[in-house]
XYZ file of C-alpha atoms in Angstrom:
489
model
C -77.944 20.388 -26.989
C -76.111 18.099 -24.604
C -78.285 16.845 -21.778
C -78.242 18.970 -18.669
C -77.645 15.867 -16.541
C -73.997 15.990 -17.570
C -73.665 19.511 -16.221
C -75.493 18.702 -13.008
C -73.410 15.586 -12.324
C -70.255 17.597 -12.878
C -71.446 20.247 -10.441
C -71.562 17.596 -7.727
C -67.928 16.770 -8.385
C -66.829 20.372 -8.007
C -67.394 20.403 -4.285
C -68.263 16.878 -3.186
C -65.165 14.825 -2.624
C -66.421 12.999 0.486
C -66.461 9.247 -0.057
C -70.031 9.071 1.298
C -71.317 11.035 -1.696
C -73.006 8.497 -3.969
C -75.678 9.719 -6.356
C -76.712 6.136 -7.161
C -78.035 5.436 -3.652
C -81.770 5.499 -2.979
C -82.363 8.744 -1.039
C -85.369 7.275 0.760
C -83.232 4.421 2.078
C -80.504 6.599 3.546
C -80.187 6.658 7.346
C -81.310 9.830 9.149
C -78.878 12.674 8.677
C -77.146 11.201 5.657
C -79.766 12.587 3.286
C -78.544 15.984 4.417
C -74.877 15.590 3.583
C -75.458 13.347 0.550
C -78.651 14.469 -1.134
C -78.790 18.147 -0.199
C -75.810 19.230 -2.360
C -77.230 17.219 -5.251
C -80.493 19.127 -4.953
C -78.763 22.521 -4.935
C -76.655 21.616 -7.965
C -79.701 20.261 -9.778
C -81.659 23.470 -9.296
C -78.655 25.530 -10.336
C -78.182 23.458 -13.480
C -81.818 23.717 -14.597
C -82.434 27.365 -13.740
C -79.026 28.470 -14.937
C -79.261 26.883 -18.385
C -82.732 26.305 -19.818
C -84.573 29.102 -18.026
C -81.618 31.462 -18.259
C -81.605 31.071 -22.039
C -85.352 31.580 -22.400
C -85.383 34.449 -19.934
C -82.532 36.214 -21.685
C -84.428 36.194 -24.965
C -87.763 37.255 -23.495
C -86.207 39.982 -21.347
C -84.472 41.094 -24.559
C -80.923 40.762 -23.289
C -80.027 38.927 -26.472
C -81.393 37.656 -29.756
C -80.594 34.895 -32.250
C -77.558 35.308 -34.474
C -78.641 35.507 -38.123
C -76.310 32.629 -39.057
C -77.649 30.322 -36.344
C -80.854 28.383 -35.757
C -80.226 27.026 -32.284
C -82.769 29.155 -30.422
C -85.231 30.291 -33.076
C -88.139 28.667 -31.237
C -87.461 30.868 -28.214
C -86.860 34.071 -30.133
C -89.919 33.733 -32.330
C -92.173 32.719 -29.391
C -92.877 29.265 -30.784
C -91.849 27.048 -27.854
C -94.321 24.184 -27.885
C -95.299 21.241 -25.717
C -92.461 19.115 -27.096
C -89.737 21.701 -26.449
C -87.582 22.088 -23.333
C -89.279 19.185 -21.581
C -85.974 18.420 -19.879
C -86.089 21.750 -18.032
C -89.283 20.834 -16.197
C -88.033 17.304 -15.498
C -84.690 18.558 -14.174
C -86.401 20.934 -11.766
C -88.582 18.192 -10.300
C -85.643 15.767 -10.142
C -83.769 18.317 -8.044
C -86.868 19.053 -5.965
C -87.115 15.343 -5.181
C -83.714 15.567 -3.480
C -84.667 18.749 -1.642
C -87.961 17.303 -0.433
C -86.236 14.102 0.737
C -83.982 16.231 2.921
C -86.956 18.254 4.159
C -88.928 15.145 5.155
C -86.012 13.560 7.008
C -85.128 16.830 8.706
C -88.702 17.247 9.930
C -88.812 13.684 11.263
C -85.472 14.111 13.003
C -86.144 17.559 14.414
C -83.288 19.088 12.429
C -84.669 22.600 12.097
C -81.596 23.849 10.237
C -81.903 21.481 7.301
C -85.682 21.883 7.432
C -85.308 25.614 6.900
C -82.716 25.276 4.145
C -84.706 22.623 2.274
C -87.945 24.594 2.576
C -86.333 27.771 1.252
C -84.976 25.940 -1.797
C -88.261 24.077 -2.326
C -90.142 27.380 -2.391
C -87.516 29.148 -4.524
C -87.709 26.482 -7.232
C -91.494 26.215 -7.035
C -91.802 29.987 -7.379
C -89.835 29.838 -10.627
C -91.974 26.965 -11.893
C -95.383 28.409 -11.036
C -94.469 31.872 -12.312
C -93.439 30.380 -15.653
C -95.998 27.563 -16.090
C -98.959 28.527 -13.908
C -100.558 25.470 -12.273
C -97.958 22.978 -10.977
C -97.841 19.952 -8.663
C -96.855 21.211 -5.211
C -98.719 19.629 -2.299
C -98.496 16.115 -3.775
C -95.279 16.552 -5.773
C -92.306 14.198 -5.397
C -94.318 11.725 -3.359
C -93.376 8.125 -4.198
C -96.893 7.007 -3.262
C -98.573 9.446 -5.659
C -97.599 8.800 -9.272
C -100.103 11.270 -10.695
C -99.998 14.265 -8.363
C -102.673 16.915 -8.227
C -101.876 20.227 -9.900
C -102.326 23.159 -7.555
C -103.538 26.385 -9.109
C -101.142 29.307 -9.083
C -103.083 30.903 -6.218
C -103.062 27.661 -4.234
C -99.343 27.249 -4.853
C -98.629 30.747 -3.589
C -100.704 30.178 -0.460
C -98.862 26.912 0.206
C -95.430 28.406 -0.434
C -96.102 31.323 1.908
C -97.377 28.995 4.641
C -94.387 26.654 4.247
C -91.891 29.500 4.444
C -93.544 30.971 7.517
C -93.478 27.586 9.250
C -89.815 26.979 8.485
C -88.835 30.488 9.552
C -90.686 30.034 12.847
C -88.601 27.011 13.883
C -86.063 27.358 16.693
C -82.688 26.836 15.045
C -80.954 26.622 18.425
C -82.845 23.434 19.221
C -81.911 21.698 15.977
C -81.212 17.962 16.362
C -78.580 16.075 14.388
C -76.022 17.178 11.819
C -75.052 20.780 11.282
C -74.708 21.991 7.689
C -71.241 22.785 6.398
C -69.496 22.145 3.095
C -72.613 20.390 1.788
C -74.295 23.801 1.844
C -72.996 25.288 -1.402
C -74.554 28.687 -0.691
C -73.587 29.698 2.860
C -71.608 26.766 4.310
C -74.031 26.407 7.188
C -74.450 30.089 8.088
C -78.026 29.970 9.337
C -78.275 33.733 9.710
C -77.916 34.003 5.940
C -80.445 31.216 5.374
C -82.940 33.081 7.542
C -82.321 36.229 5.507
C -82.746 34.182 2.321
C -86.105 32.888 3.588
C -87.274 36.374 4.581
C -86.245 37.804 1.216
C -88.033 35.024 -0.636
C -91.174 35.654 1.425
C -90.931 39.348 0.562
C -90.620 38.381 -3.087
C -93.749 36.213 -2.982
C -95.819 38.977 -1.447
C -94.421 41.521 -3.919
C -95.519 39.332 -6.809
C -99.111 39.759 -5.593
C -99.164 43.572 -5.611
C -101.377 43.832 -8.701
C -103.687 40.846 -8.257
C -104.217 40.970 -4.485
C -102.956 44.330 -3.201
C -104.513 43.893 0.248
C -102.710 40.591 0.888
C -99.487 41.969 -0.569
C -99.592 45.028 1.681
C -100.533 43.048 4.786
C -97.851 40.426 4.184
C -95.084 42.894 3.376
C -95.785 45.325 6.203
C -96.125 42.517 8.747
C -92.800 41.091 7.608
C -90.950 44.413 7.676
C -92.552 45.578 10.926
C -91.435 42.330 12.573
C -87.834 43.430 12.113
C -87.060 40.685 9.602
C -83.569 40.891 8.129
C -83.113 40.527 4.369
C -80.199 39.431 2.225
C -77.308 41.844 1.877
C -75.117 39.206 0.232
C -75.826 36.921 -2.714
C -77.614 33.614 -2.259
C -75.480 32.088 -4.972
C -73.593 29.006 -6.060
C -70.044 30.186 -6.740
C -68.002 26.999 -7.178
C -67.725 27.077 -10.977
C -64.442 26.604 -12.829
C -63.350 27.402 -16.363
C -63.239 23.763 -17.371
C -65.436 21.355 -19.303
C -68.604 20.364 -17.429
C -67.580 22.506 -14.452
C -68.520 26.015 -15.527
C -71.571 28.222 -15.091
C -74.539 26.327 -16.625
C -75.395 29.072 -19.140
C -71.793 29.297 -20.321
C -71.494 25.508 -20.385
C -74.702 25.066 -22.372
C -74.356 27.852 -24.917
C -70.599 28.163 -25.315
C -68.702 25.043 -24.391
C -71.123 22.288 -25.372
C -72.084 23.904 -28.670
C -68.460 24.889 -29.276
C -69.386 28.306 -30.605
C -69.619 31.885 -29.427
C -71.913 32.902 -32.252
C -75.447 31.969 -31.186
C -76.342 34.968 -29.065
C -76.232 38.564 -30.268
C -77.082 41.652 -28.265
C -80.726 42.671 -28.337
C -81.084 46.312 -29.263
C -83.449 46.734 -26.316
C -80.952 46.434 -23.463
C -77.963 47.364 -25.623
C -79.466 50.694 -26.654
C -80.510 51.535 -23.100
C -77.007 50.999 -21.749
C -75.534 52.815 -24.734
C -77.694 55.955 -24.492
C -76.939 56.194 -20.767
C -73.200 55.659 -21.300
C -73.477 52.788 -18.837
C -70.059 51.112 -18.491
C -71.735 47.744 -17.955
C -72.298 47.749 -21.720
C -68.730 46.584 -22.285
C -69.106 43.813 -19.729
C -72.356 42.567 -21.219
C -71.560 42.966 -24.907
C -67.941 44.025 -25.098
C -66.392 40.985 -26.722
C -66.773 39.834 -30.295
C -67.278 41.064 -33.809
C -69.842 43.906 -33.735
C -70.669 43.574 -37.417
C -73.013 40.611 -37.317
C -76.511 41.454 -36.183
C -79.116 39.059 -34.884
C -81.916 37.888 -37.157
C -84.852 39.164 -35.209
C -83.911 42.683 -34.170
C -86.145 45.432 -35.468
C -82.964 47.432 -35.871
C -80.540 48.746 -38.437
C -77.780 48.793 -35.835
C -75.065 46.155 -35.909
C -74.709 44.761 -32.414
C -72.061 42.648 -30.763
C -71.829 39.194 -29.312
C -73.090 38.573 -25.806
C -70.274 38.122 -23.303
C -70.604 35.135 -20.971
C -68.116 34.069 -18.321
C -67.401 30.495 -17.251
C -67.136 31.329 -13.561
C -70.144 33.632 -13.176
C -72.074 32.576 -10.034
C -75.585 31.166 -10.201
C -77.806 33.585 -8.286
C -80.882 32.179 -6.566
C -81.445 35.679 -5.159
C -78.743 38.320 -5.546
C -78.017 41.074 -3.052
C -79.242 43.650 -5.553
C -82.550 41.827 -6.089
C -83.031 41.885 -2.315
C -82.340 45.624 -2.193
C -84.720 46.321 -5.081
C -87.478 44.264 -3.428
C -87.034 46.302 -0.256
C -87.008 49.563 -2.230
C -90.304 48.663 -3.887
C -91.891 47.710 -0.572
C -90.805 50.988 1.044
C -92.061 52.936 -1.958
C -95.474 51.294 -1.969
C -96.266 51.053 1.729
C -93.992 53.356 3.725
C -94.287 56.623 1.845
C -90.937 56.010 0.214
C -88.982 56.350 3.461
C -85.673 54.569 2.985
C -86.460 53.522 -0.597
C -83.694 55.617 -2.153
C -81.096 54.068 0.145
C -82.105 50.517 -0.822
C -82.339 51.435 -4.508
C -78.858 52.970 -4.443
C -77.478 49.896 -2.699
C -79.008 47.702 -5.405
C -77.486 49.659 -8.281
C -74.128 49.877 -6.523
C -74.111 46.130 -5.779
C -74.539 45.306 -9.450
C -71.860 47.747 -10.569
C -69.523 46.169 -8.006
C -69.900 42.762 -9.658
C -68.215 44.182 -12.764
C -65.678 46.429 -11.118
C -62.632 44.369 -12.017
C -60.709 44.177 -15.258
C -61.401 40.925 -17.066
C -59.932 39.148 -20.040
C -61.932 37.156 -22.555
C -59.594 35.520 -25.027
C -57.262 38.269 -26.156
C -59.702 41.055 -25.322
C -59.339 43.012 -22.082
C -62.598 44.396 -20.709
C -62.038 47.294 -18.272
C -63.633 47.615 -14.848
C -66.858 49.626 -14.795
C -65.931 51.828 -11.862
C -68.280 53.102 -9.182
C -72.013 53.748 -9.566
C -71.690 57.003 -7.593
C -71.882 59.435 -10.525
C -74.935 57.622 -11.894
C -76.718 57.818 -8.539
C -75.779 61.376 -7.599
C -78.353 64.149 -7.852
C -78.896 64.717 -11.549
C -77.208 61.411 -12.404
C -78.753 59.219 -15.076
C -79.917 56.617 -12.560
C -80.727 58.969 -9.669
C -83.768 57.741 -7.758
C -86.783 59.983 -8.581
C -87.401 60.989 -4.969
C -89.825 63.746 -5.968
C -91.561 61.597 -8.562
C -94.794 59.639 -8.435
C -95.034 56.139 -7.018
C -95.260 54.800 -10.570
C -92.070 56.625 -11.579
C -90.249 55.219 -8.584
C -91.428 51.668 -9.301
C -90.351 52.051 -12.918
C -86.857 53.134 -11.851
C -86.565 50.182 -9.470
C -87.789 47.581 -11.960
C -85.627 49.012 -14.752
C -82.501 48.622 -12.649
C -83.610 45.155 -11.575
C -83.947 44.300 -15.274
C -80.403 45.437 -16.032
C -79.035 43.624 -12.980
C -80.716 40.342 -14.001
C -78.244 39.934 -16.876
C -77.188 37.308 -17.852
C -78.609 34.367 -15.920
C -81.737 35.696 -14.209
C -83.603 36.993 -17.223
C -86.545 34.735 -16.400
C -87.084 36.844 -13.277
C -87.038 40.159 -15.145
C -89.406 38.597 -17.710
C -91.778 37.708 -14.868
C -91.423 41.185 -13.348
C -92.231 42.834 -16.681
C -95.439 40.816 -16.828
C -96.298 41.974 -13.302
C -95.408 45.666 -13.575
C -95.328 46.526 -17.284
C -91.683 47.684 -16.986
C -89.673 48.022 -19.139
C -92.380 49.630 -21.223
C -93.471 48.264 -24.596
C -92.547 50.400 -27.599
C -95.356 51.828 -29.708
C -93.076 51.896 -32.745
C -90.605 49.552 -34.388
C -87.001 49.744 -33.234
C -86.077 50.973 -36.711
C -88.114 54.132 -36.117
C -86.406 57.398 -35.195
C -89.044 57.686 -32.473
C -87.946 54.457 -30.758
C -87.093 55.005 -27.086
C -83.997 53.027 -26.068
C -84.817 50.281 -23.596
C -88.430 49.748 -24.609
C -89.449 46.206 -25.521
C -90.320 45.304 -29.098
C -91.950 42.253 -30.614
C -89.590 39.919 -32.441
C -89.838 40.546 -36.176
C -90.192 36.781 -36.653
C -92.891 36.471 -33.994
C -95.225 33.517 -34.445
C -97.817 35.105 -32.138
C -98.613 38.229 -34.106
C -98.126 41.276 -31.912
C -98.470 39.364 -28.642
C -95.554 38.785 -26.284
C -95.100 35.421 -24.580
C -96.485 35.282 -21.058
C -95.582 31.763 -19.986
C -93.890 28.515 -20.946
C -96.426 25.887 -21.970
C -96.642 22.677 -19.981
C -94.574 19.852 -21.515
C -96.427 17.169 -23.431
C -94.569 14.501 -21.435
C -96.406 15.695 -18.337
C -99.806 16.022 -19.941
C -99.704 12.505 -21.421
C -98.694 10.868 -18.129
C -100.801 12.747 -15.640
C -104.557 13.071 -16.197
C -104.619 15.756 -13.508
C -102.687 18.136 -15.751
C -104.702 21.274 -16.566
C -106.056 22.101 -20.008
C -103.467 23.325 -22.490
C -102.602 27.017 -22.398
C -101.253 29.271 -25.107
C -97.809 30.795 -24.710
C -99.565 34.192 -24.729
C -101.991 33.347 -21.883
C -101.080 35.360 -18.776
C -100.187 33.832 -15.435
C -102.946 34.322 -12.817
C -101.309 37.291 -11.057
C -100.660 39.114 -14.365
C -103.562 41.556 -14.569
C -101.877 44.275 -16.650
């Protein structure tokens, strides 16, 4: 696989034509303010490149969006749950490289009194750290990316969450009207300096952190969520996304670039029966957008299925979603279901489903194949519709509906988030029978038939050996099947 640095460097070039942009300059030596316009876009692109390629691939397998083609070997280690300490080390390194840029901006913004860049950098620092700690467990946070600390302390998952929550609260409390220095603009790839949207992004991320604690620390989760909502906090109703991708070499969506263009093949990823069958049995028109292109007669190696399934459809210009509008709506729906007697939950749930349908509601062409628009979600959400919110159901039934739709909406690039959510909630459910059985329920997860962990699903990515050999503070080795600290199911 071509190194992700090529993709990340190309992402800079997509939107950074200013002559002051020089990735070879020492960020710590830049004058105040210039770290913002020079280093900040590099940090965003770096996070997008790492999350949108390595973790998107792993997440897509483990959320059972796709499986390995039976004529390919590219991703067998992911699909058979055998990722080891020497695999995907570049993913971890790329995340911390990008975080170094983000934290440089944060430090300079704090020193300067630039509350706008301080908020933006803090939100991205927490977003990336949330992905890392939810996938690896203990990570460097408090001492990370400090040039004076070559062997940073690893914070436990609980410590990391406490620190992330405190950092977000601090940044969100700053007076943006008193910000000193440069104002963000084109260097902000997400919102072009719209601080109202950055505040919503921060609030939504804080809601997400508290929601992740619902099973392990329900009192803190409830207190944090209700305090946030009762304060009148506004949440995202648009995507926090990088959208500047082009259908050109080294300039496309990182997942497309990594799997399709750099490997020069469309044949690695085949539809997993899990998501495919769920969309199929519900006559969900998103099926054709997700799996509508390619020869349907070549099934993946590791499906417990007799069904021949099609190639996964990826698009070069698909945005990279840090948090999508639909994820925000689903987070709000869960919060209202758990702590507000369900008042307003249906409205947020419906908005989430509709927002994802809307992303696919245009006719598209892939090669010579035309994929029709999916249409409106209205019939699916109407009373008696297949995705109608179970208003009269139990809390558990409502949470299952929300998480199921969040799972579908995470395709293709945010599968790592639906993988994490499955570990937290247990949804989608795990099948009690093989997918070849007539009793198999479409949409239920099944162990890979080539699993190297017996009947155990992966629960984490193991810490890279490159980290463990260089930092004596690294925690003891974990198994890929060891749960993250908040996973108490």
